GROMACS .gro file of C-alpha atoms in nm:
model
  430
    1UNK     CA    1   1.009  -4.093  -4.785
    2UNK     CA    2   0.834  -3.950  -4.488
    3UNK     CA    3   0.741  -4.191  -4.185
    4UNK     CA    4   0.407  -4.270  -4.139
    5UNK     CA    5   0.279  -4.151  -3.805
    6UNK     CA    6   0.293  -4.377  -3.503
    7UNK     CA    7   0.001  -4.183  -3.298
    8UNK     CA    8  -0.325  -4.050  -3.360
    9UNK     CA    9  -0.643  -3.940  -3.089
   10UNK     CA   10  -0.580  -4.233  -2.930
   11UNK     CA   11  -0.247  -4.068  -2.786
   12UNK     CA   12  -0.430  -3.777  -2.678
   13UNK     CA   13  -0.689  -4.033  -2.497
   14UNK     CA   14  -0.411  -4.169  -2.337
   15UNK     CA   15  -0.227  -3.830  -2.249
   16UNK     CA   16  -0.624  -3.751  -2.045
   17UNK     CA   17  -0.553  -4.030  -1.842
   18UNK     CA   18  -0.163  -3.962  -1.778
   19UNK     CA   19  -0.257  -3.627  -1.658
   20UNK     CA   20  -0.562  -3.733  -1.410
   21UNK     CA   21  -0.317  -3.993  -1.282
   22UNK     CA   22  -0.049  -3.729  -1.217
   23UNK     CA   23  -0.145  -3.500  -0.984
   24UNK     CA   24   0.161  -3.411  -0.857
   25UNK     CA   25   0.607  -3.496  -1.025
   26UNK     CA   26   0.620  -3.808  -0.788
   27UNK     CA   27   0.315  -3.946  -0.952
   28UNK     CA   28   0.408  -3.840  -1.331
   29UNK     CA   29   0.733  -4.023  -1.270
   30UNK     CA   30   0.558  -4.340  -1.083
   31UNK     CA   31   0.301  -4.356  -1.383
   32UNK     CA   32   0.611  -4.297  -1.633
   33UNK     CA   33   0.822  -4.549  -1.508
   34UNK     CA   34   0.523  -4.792  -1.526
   35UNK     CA   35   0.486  -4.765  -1.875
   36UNK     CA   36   0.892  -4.789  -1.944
   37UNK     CA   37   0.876  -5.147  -1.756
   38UNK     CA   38   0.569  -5.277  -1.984
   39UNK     CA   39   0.765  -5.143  -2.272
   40UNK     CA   40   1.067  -5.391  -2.140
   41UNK     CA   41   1.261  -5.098  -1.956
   42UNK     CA   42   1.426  -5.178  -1.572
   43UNK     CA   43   1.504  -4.954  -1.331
   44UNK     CA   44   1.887  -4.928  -1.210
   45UNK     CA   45   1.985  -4.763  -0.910
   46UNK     CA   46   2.229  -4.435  -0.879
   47UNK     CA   47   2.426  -4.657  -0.559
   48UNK     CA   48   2.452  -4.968  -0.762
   49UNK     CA   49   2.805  -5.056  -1.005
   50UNK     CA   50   2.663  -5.032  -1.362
   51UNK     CA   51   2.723  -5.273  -1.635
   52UNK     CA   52   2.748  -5.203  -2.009
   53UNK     CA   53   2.443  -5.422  -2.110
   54UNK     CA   54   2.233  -5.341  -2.370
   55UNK     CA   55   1.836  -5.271  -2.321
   56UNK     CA   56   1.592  -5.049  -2.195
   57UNK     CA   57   1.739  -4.838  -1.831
   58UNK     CA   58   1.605  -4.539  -1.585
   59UNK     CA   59   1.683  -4.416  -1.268
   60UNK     CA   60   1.400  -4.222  -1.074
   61UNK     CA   61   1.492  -3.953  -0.814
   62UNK     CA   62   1.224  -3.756  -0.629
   63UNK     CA   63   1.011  -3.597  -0.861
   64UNK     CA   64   1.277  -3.650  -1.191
   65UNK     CA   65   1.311  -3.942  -1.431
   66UNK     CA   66   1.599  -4.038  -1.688
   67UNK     CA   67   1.554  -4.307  -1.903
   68UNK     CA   68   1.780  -4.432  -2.203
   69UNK     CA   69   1.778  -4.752  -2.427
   70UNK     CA   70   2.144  -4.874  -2.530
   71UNK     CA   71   2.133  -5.035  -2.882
   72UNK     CA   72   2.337  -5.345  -2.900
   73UNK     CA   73   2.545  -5.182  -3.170
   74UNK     CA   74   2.620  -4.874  -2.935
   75UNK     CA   75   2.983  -4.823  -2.919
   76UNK     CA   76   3.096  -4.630  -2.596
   77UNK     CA   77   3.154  -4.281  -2.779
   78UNK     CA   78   2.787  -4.331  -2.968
   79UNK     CA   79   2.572  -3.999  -2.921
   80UNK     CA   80   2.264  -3.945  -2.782
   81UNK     CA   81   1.923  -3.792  -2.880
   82UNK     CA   82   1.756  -3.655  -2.523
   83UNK     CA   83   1.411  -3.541  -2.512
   84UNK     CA   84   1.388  -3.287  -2.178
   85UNK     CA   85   1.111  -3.151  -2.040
   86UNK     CA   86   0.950  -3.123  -1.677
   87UNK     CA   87   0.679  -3.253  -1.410
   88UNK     CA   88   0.616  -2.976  -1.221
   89UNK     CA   89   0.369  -2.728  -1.235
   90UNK     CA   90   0.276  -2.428  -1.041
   91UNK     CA   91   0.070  -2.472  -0.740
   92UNK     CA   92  -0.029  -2.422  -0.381
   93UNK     CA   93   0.185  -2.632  -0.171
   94UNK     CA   94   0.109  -2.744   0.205
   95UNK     CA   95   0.364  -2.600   0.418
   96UNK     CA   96   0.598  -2.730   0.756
   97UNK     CA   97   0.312  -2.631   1.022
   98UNK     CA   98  -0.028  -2.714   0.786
   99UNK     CA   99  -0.299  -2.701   1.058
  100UNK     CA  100  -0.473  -2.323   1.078
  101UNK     CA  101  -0.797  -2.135   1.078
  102UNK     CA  102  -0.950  -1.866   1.208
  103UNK     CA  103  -1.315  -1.774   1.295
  104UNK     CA  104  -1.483  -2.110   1.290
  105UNK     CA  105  -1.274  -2.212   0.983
  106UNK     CA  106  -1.016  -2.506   0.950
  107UNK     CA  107  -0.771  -2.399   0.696
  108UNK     CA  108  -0.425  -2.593   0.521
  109UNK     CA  109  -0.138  -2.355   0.547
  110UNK     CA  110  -0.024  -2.330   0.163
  111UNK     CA  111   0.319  -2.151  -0.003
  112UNK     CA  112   0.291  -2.042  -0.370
  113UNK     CA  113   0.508  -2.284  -0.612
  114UNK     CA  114   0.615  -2.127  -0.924
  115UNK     CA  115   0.387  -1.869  -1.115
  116UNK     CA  116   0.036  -1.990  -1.096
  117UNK     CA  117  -0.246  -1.727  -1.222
  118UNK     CA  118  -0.373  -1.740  -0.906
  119UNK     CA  119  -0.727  -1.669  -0.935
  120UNK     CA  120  -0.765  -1.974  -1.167
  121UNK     CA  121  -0.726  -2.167  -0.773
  122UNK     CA  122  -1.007  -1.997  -0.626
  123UNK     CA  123  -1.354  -2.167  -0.603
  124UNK     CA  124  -1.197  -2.522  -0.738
  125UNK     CA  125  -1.286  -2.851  -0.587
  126UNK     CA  126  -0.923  -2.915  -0.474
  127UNK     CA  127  -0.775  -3.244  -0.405
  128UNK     CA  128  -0.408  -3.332  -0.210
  129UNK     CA  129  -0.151  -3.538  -0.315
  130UNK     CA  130   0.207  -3.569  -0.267
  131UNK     CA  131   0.496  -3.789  -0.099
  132UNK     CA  132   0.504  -3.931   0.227
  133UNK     CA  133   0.820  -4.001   0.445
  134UNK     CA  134   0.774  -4.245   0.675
  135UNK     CA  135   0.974  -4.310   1.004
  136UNK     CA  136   1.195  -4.608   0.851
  137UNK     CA  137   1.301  -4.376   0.606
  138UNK     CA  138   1.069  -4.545   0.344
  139UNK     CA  139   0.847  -4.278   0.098
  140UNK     CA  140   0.471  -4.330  -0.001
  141UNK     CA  141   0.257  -4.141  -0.274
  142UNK     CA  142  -0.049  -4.018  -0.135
  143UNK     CA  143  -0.375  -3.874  -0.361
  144UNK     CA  144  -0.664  -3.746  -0.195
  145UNK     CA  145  -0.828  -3.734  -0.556
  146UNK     CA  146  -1.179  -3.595  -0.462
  147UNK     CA  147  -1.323  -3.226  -0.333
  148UNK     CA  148  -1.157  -3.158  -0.007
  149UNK     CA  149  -1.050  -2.831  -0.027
  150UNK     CA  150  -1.137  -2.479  -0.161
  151UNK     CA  151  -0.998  -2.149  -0.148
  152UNK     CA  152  -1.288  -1.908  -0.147
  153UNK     CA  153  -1.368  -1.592  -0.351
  154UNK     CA  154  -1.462  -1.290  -0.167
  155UNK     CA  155  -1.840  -1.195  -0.270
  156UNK     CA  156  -1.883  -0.870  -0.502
  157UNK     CA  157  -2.110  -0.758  -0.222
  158UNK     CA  158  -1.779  -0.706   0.003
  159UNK     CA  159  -1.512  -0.575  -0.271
  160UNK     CA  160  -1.726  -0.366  -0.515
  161UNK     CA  161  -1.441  -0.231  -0.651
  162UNK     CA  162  -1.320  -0.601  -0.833
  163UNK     CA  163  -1.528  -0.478  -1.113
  164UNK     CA  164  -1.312  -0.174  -1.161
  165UNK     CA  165  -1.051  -0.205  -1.041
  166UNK     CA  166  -0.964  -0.565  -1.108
  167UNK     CA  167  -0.912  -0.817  -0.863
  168UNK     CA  168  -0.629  -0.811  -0.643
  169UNK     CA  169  -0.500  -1.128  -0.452
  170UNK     CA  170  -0.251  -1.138  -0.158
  171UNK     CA  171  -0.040  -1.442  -0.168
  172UNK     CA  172  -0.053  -1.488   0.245
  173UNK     CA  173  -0.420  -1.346   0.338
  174UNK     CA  174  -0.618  -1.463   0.038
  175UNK     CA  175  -0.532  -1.842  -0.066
  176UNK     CA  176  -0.551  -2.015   0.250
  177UNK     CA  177  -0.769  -2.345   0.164
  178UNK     CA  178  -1.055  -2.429   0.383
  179UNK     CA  179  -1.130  -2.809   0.498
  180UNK     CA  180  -1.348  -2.835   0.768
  181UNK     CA  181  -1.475  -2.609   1.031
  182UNK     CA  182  -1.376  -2.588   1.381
  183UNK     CA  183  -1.252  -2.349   1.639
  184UNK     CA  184  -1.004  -2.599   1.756
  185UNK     CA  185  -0.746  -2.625   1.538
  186UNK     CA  186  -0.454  -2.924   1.661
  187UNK     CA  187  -0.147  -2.940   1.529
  188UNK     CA  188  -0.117  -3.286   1.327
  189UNK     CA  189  -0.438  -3.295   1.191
  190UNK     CA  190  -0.397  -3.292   0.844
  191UNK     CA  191  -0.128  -3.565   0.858
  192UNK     CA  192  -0.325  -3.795   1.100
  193UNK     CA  193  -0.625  -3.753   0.858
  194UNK     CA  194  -0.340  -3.878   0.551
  195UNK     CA  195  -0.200  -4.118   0.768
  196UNK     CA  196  -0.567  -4.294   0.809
  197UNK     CA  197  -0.598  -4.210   0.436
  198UNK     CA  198  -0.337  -4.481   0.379
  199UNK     CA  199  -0.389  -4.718   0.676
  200UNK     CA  200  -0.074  -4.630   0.849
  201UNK     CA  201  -0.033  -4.593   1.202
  202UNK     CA  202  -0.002  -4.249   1.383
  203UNK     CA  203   0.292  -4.076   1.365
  204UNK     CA  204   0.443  -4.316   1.130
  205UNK     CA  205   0.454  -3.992   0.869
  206UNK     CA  206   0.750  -3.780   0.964
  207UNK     CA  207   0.796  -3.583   0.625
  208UNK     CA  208   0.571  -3.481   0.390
  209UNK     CA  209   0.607  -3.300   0.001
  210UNK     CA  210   0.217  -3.220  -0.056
  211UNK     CA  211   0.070  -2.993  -0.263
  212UNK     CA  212  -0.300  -2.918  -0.383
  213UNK     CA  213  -0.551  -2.985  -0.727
  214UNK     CA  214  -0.804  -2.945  -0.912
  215UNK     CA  215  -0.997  -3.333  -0.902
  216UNK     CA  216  -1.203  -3.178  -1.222
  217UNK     CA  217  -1.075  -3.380  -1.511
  218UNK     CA  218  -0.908  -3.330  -1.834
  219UNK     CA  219  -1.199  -3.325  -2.124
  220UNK     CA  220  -1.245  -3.239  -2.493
  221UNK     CA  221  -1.410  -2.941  -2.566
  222UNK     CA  222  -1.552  -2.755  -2.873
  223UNK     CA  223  -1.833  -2.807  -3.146
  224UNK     CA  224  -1.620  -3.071  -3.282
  225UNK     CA  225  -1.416  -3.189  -2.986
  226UNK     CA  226  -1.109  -2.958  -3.131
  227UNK     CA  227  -1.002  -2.856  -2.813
  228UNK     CA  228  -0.831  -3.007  -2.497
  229UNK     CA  229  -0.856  -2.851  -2.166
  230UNK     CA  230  -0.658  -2.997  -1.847
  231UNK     CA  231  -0.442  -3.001  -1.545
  232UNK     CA  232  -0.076  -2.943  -1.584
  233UNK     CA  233  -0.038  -2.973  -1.947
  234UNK     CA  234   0.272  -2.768  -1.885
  235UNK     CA  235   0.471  -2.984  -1.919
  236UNK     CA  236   0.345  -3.328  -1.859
  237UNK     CA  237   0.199  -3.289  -2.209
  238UNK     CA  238   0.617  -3.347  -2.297
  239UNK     CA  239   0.640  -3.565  -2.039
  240UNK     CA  240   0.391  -3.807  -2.196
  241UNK     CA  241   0.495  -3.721  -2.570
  242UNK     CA  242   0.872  -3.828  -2.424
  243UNK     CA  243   0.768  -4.175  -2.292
  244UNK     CA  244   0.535  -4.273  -2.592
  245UNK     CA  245   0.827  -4.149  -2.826
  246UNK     CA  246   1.128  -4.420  -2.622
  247UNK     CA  247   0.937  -4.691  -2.588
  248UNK     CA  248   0.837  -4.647  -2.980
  249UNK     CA  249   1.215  -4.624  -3.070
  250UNK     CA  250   1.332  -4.844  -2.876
  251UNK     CA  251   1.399  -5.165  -3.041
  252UNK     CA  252   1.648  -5.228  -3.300
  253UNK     CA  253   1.969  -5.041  -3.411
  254UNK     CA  254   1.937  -4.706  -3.377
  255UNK     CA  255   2.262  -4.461  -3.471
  256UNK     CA  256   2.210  -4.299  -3.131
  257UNK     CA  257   2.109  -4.354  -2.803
  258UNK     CA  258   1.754  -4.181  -2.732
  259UNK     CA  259   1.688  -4.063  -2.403
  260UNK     CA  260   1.390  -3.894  -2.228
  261UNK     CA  261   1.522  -3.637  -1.929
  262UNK     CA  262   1.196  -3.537  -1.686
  263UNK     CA  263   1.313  -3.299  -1.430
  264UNK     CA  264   1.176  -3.138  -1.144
  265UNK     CA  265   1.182  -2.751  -1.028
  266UNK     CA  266   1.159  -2.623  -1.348
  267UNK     CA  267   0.854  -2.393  -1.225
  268UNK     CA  268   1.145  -2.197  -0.954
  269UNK     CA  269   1.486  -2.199  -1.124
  270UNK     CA  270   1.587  -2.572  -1.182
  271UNK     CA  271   1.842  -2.542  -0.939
  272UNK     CA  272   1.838  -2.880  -0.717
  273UNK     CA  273   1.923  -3.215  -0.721
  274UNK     CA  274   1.623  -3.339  -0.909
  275UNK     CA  275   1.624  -2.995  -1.148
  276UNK     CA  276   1.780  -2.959  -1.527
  277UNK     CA  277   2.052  -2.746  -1.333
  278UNK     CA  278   2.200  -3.037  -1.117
  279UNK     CA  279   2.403  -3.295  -1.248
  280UNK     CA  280   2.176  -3.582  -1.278
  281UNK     CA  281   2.136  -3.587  -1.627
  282UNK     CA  282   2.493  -3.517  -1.732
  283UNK     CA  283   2.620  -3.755  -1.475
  284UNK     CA  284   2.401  -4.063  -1.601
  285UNK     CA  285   2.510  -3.980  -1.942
  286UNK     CA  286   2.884  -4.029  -1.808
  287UNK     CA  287   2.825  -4.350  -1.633
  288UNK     CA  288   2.598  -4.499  -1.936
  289UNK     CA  289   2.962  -4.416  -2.137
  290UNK     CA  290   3.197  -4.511  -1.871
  291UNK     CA  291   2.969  -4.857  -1.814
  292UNK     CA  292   3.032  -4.945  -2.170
  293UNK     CA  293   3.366  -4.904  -2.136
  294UNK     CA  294   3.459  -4.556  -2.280
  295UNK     CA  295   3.687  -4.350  -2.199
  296UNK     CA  296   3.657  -3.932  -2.092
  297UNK     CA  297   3.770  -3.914  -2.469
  298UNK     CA  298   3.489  -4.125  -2.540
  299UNK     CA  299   3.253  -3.959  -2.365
  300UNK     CA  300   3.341  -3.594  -2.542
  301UNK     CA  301   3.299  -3.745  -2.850
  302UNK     CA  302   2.964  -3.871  -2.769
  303UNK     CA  303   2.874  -3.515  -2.616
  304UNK     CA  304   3.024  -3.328  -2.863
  305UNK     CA  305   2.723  -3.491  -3.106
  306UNK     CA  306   2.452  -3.493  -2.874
  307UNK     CA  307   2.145  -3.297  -2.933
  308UNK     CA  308   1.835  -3.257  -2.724
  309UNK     CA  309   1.489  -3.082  -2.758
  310UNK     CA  310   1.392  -2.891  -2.488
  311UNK     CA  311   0.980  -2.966  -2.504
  312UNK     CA  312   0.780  -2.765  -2.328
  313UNK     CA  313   0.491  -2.576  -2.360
  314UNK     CA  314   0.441  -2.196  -2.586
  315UNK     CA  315   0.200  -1.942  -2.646
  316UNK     CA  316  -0.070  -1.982  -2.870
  317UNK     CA  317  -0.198  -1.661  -2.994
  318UNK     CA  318  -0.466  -1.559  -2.809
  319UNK     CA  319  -0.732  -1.376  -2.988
  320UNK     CA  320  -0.882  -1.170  -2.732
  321UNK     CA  321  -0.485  -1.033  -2.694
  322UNK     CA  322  -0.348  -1.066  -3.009
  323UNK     CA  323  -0.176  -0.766  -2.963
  324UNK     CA  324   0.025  -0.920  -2.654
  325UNK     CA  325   0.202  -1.165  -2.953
  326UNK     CA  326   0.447  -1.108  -3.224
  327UNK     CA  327   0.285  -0.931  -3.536
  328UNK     CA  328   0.437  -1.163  -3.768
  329UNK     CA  329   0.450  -1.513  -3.545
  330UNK     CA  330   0.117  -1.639  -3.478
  331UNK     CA  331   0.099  -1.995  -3.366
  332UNK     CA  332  -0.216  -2.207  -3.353
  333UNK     CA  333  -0.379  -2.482  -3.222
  334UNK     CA  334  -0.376  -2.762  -3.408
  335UNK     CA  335  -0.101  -2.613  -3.602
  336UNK     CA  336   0.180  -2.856  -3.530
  337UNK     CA  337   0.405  -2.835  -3.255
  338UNK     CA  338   0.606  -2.495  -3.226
  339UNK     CA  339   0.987  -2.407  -3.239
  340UNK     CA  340   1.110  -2.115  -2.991
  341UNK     CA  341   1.353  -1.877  -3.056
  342UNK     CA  342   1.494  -1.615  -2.889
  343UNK     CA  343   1.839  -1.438  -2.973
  344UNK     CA  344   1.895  -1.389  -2.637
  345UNK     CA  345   1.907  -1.740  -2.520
  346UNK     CA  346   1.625  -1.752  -2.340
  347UNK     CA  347   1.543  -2.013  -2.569
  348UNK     CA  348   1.850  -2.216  -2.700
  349UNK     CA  349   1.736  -2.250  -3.061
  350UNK     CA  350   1.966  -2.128  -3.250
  351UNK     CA  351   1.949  -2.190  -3.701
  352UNK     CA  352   2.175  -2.543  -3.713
  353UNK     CA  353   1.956  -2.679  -3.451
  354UNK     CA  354   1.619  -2.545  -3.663
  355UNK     CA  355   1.766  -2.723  -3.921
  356UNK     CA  356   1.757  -3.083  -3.726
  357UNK     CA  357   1.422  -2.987  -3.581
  358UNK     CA  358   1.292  -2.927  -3.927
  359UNK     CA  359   1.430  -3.272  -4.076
  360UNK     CA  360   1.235  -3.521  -3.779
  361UNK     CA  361   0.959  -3.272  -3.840
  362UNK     CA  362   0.956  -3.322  -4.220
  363UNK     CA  363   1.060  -3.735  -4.146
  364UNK     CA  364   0.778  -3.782  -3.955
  365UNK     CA  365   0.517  -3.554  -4.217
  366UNK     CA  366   0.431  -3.307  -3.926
  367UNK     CA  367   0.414  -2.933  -3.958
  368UNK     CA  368   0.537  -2.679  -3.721
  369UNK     CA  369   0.541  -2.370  -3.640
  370UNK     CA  370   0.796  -2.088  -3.507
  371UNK     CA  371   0.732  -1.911  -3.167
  372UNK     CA  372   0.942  -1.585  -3.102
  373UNK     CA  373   0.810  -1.311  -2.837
  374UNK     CA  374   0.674  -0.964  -2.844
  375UNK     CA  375   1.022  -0.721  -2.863
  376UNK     CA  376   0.803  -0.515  -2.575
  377UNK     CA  377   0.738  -0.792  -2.433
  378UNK     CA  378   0.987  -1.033  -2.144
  379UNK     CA  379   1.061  -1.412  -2.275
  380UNK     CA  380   1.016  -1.658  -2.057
  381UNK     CA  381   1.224  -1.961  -2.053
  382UNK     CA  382   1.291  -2.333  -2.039
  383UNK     CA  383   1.533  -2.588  -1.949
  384UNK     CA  384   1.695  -2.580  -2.293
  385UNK     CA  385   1.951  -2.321  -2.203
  386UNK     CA  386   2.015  -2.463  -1.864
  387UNK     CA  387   2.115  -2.811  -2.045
  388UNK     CA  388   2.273  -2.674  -2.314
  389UNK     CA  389   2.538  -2.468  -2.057
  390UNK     CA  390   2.569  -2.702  -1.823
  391UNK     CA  391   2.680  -3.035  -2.030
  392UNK     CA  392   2.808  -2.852  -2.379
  393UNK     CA  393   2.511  -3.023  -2.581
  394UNK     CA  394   2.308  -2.831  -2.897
  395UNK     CA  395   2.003  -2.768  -2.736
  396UNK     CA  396   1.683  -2.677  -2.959
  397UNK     CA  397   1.337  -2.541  -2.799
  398UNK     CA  398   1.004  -2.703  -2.911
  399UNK     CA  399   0.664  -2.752  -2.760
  400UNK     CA  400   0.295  -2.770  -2.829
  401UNK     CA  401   0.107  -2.398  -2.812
  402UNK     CA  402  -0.148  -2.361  -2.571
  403UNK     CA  403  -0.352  -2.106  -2.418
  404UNK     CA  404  -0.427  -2.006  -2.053
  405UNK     CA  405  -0.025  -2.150  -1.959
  406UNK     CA  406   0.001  -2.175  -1.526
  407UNK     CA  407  -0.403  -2.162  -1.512
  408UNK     CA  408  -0.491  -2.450  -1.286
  409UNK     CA  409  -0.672  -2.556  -1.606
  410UNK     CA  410  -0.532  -2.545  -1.964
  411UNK     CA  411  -0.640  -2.557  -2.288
  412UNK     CA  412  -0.429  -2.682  -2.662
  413UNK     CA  413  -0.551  -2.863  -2.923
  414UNK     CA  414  -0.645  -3.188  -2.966
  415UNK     CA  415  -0.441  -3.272  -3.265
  416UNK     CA  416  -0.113  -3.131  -3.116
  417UNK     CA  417  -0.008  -3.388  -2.839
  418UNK     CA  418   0.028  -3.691  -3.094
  419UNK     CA  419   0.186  -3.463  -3.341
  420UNK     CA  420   0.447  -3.385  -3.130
  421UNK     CA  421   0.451  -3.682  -3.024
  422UNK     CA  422   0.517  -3.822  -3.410
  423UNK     CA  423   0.802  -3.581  -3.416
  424UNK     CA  424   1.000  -3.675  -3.089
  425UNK     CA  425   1.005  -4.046  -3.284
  426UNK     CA  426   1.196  -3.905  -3.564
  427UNK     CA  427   1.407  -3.703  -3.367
  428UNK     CA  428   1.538  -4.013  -3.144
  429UNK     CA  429   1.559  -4.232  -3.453
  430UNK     CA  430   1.802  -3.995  -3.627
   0.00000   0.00000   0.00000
């Protein structure tokens, strides 16, 4: 008999609010550990001896969060169930020397993070937000949550050739924010100005991880309120399907141990300490099996059986470039969440791990749909091949389909976030 669903529009209410409140990974993880304690969850620390208790556990590091609840039941080489996915999201982020401008203009020095379609940042009410070192060594989160900055378009009346030629952006010269004006530009200035932002005293700041966005918020859109356009949906849309699906699950005996992985760096290669190609994950899976006093034989055994779902966002087909898609794979909105394949492993589906997809699917009563890419066409990828080299686990990619993926602003359907959201519950119950 198929599960009833645990969510409905009230999830993707909820999701609106996740993704205002999470400007930036240190705040999705913040805002994600916050609803793991109310749901009974405590964090441990990576420096601390674990013990084999039973309950509700996550460690937070930088922009990353891994969270697993241990079944009292859970015998040292038990398995797990993992939902991955990431916080980040391309962006402009403030670099080392921030303070600039030129001709009457006081500009934020910015680096490109990730892929953004950049001319979805120009003429947006930016905000700033980030993470703040402080001289003790301590860390604050900072959000400047209202219009501050603003990268400007050049007027048609000075580049009549954007209309046939197409617009052409320079990543140095042309998405420098403005914030002020001036001719005297001091070094400091846009840290003192944070630093008063928070009360703290000057110079207390001595490191900073800031990056810019948009302070327009996430709304329904559409005749009928279909439609759901956002910030960052890619991925925190996962992120926030992940948490809702634990703390749902987790209660009980449970014939695995579910986990949600949120990593960082996705967006540039996921190679870091906080990224899906470090060892954070594998090496909390390890210490969860060693703390419950397992063995390495133990511990193969439970990775052996593993499985996780790489959830991320996909393509919906776009119908003013239908052509750009698959003929014969067409995913919509509102659909049901979406399955990725690619036989070359830039996805890490592969037709056992459809197979477990398509039972929590059909468990929880929630259609889906499969996702493969244009043969002319480059695949992009996700963290599901990463994890699935790296620790030996069957790795299967899934998402929701949306359109207008690395705009500062994207758009899925409404429906989508609680059904996949329905789904990752019958995947981590088995």
């Amino acid at each position: 008999m198929s599960a009833p669903h645990r969510f409905d529009r009230g999830h993707t209410d909820d999701l609106m609010s996740f993704l205002a409140a999470s400007p930036t990974p240190y705040h999705a993880v913040a805002n994600a550990a916050e609803r793991l304690e109310k749901a009974g969850f405590r964090q441990v620390s990576e420096t601390d001896a674990w013990d084999g208790s039973s309950g509700g556990k996550y460690v937070l590091r930088g922009g990353a969060i891994i969270a697993w609840y241990v079944p009292e039941n859970a015998a040292p080489h038990t398995p797990y169930r993992v939902v991955g996915a990431h916080t980040d999201s391309p962006n402009l982020r403030v670099k080392p020397l921030p303070d600039s401008g030129a001709h009457g203009w006081r500009q934020v020095a910015v680096e490109i993070y990730g892929g953004p379609l950049m001319n979805s940042w120009l003429d947006r009410d930016l905000g700033l937000a980030g993470r703040l070192t402080l001289r003790d060594g301590s860390t604050r989160l900072v959000n400047v949550d209202r219009p501050l900055l603003r990268v400007p378009q050049l007027a048609i009346h000075l580049d009549r050739a954007v209309s046939s030629d197409g617009l052409k952006l320079d990543k140095q010269r042309h998405l420098q924010p403005i914030w002020g004006l001036g001719d005297d530009v001091r070094d400091g200035d846009l840290i003192a100005f944070l630093e008063e932002e928070l009360g703290l005293g000057a110079g207390q700041v001595t490191g900073w991880d800031l990056m810019t966005h948009s302070v327009e918020a996430p709304a329904y859109l559409g005749r009928d309120k279909e439609l759901l356009a956002g910030p960052r949906m890619d991925n925190l849309l996962s992120v926030h399907a992940g948490v809702a699906a634990l703390t749902a699950v987790s209660s009980g005996e449970l014939p695995y141990l579910p986990v949600l992985a949120a990593f960082d760096h996705e967006e540039n290669g996921s190679q870091s300490d906080t990224g899906a190609d470090g060892p954070l994950l594998g090496g909390i899976l390890e210490r969860s099996v060693f703390a419950r006093g397992g063995s390495y034989e133990d511990r193969a055994r439970a990775f052996a059986a593993t499985v996780c779902l790489s959830s991320d966002t996909g393509h919906a087909v776009h119908p003013n470039y239908a052509e750009r898609h698959d003929p014969t794979h067409h995913p919509r909105v509102n659909g049901g969440p979406i399955l990725k394949v690619n036989v070359n492993n830039r996805y890490a589906t592969d037709g056992s791990g459809r197979a477990v997809w398509a039972a929590a699917c059909e468990r929880a009563d929630v259609p889906f749909q499969s996702f493969v890419s244009n043969n002319s066409m480059p695949c992009g990828t996700t963290i599901g091949p990463i994890t699935a080299a790296r620790h030996g686990i069957k790795t299967v990619d899934i998402g929701v389909a949306i359109l207008s993926m690395h705009s500062v602003r994207e758009l899925c359907g409404a429906d989508d976030p609680h059904l996949l959201a329905n789904a990752l519950v019958a995947f981590l119950e088995g």
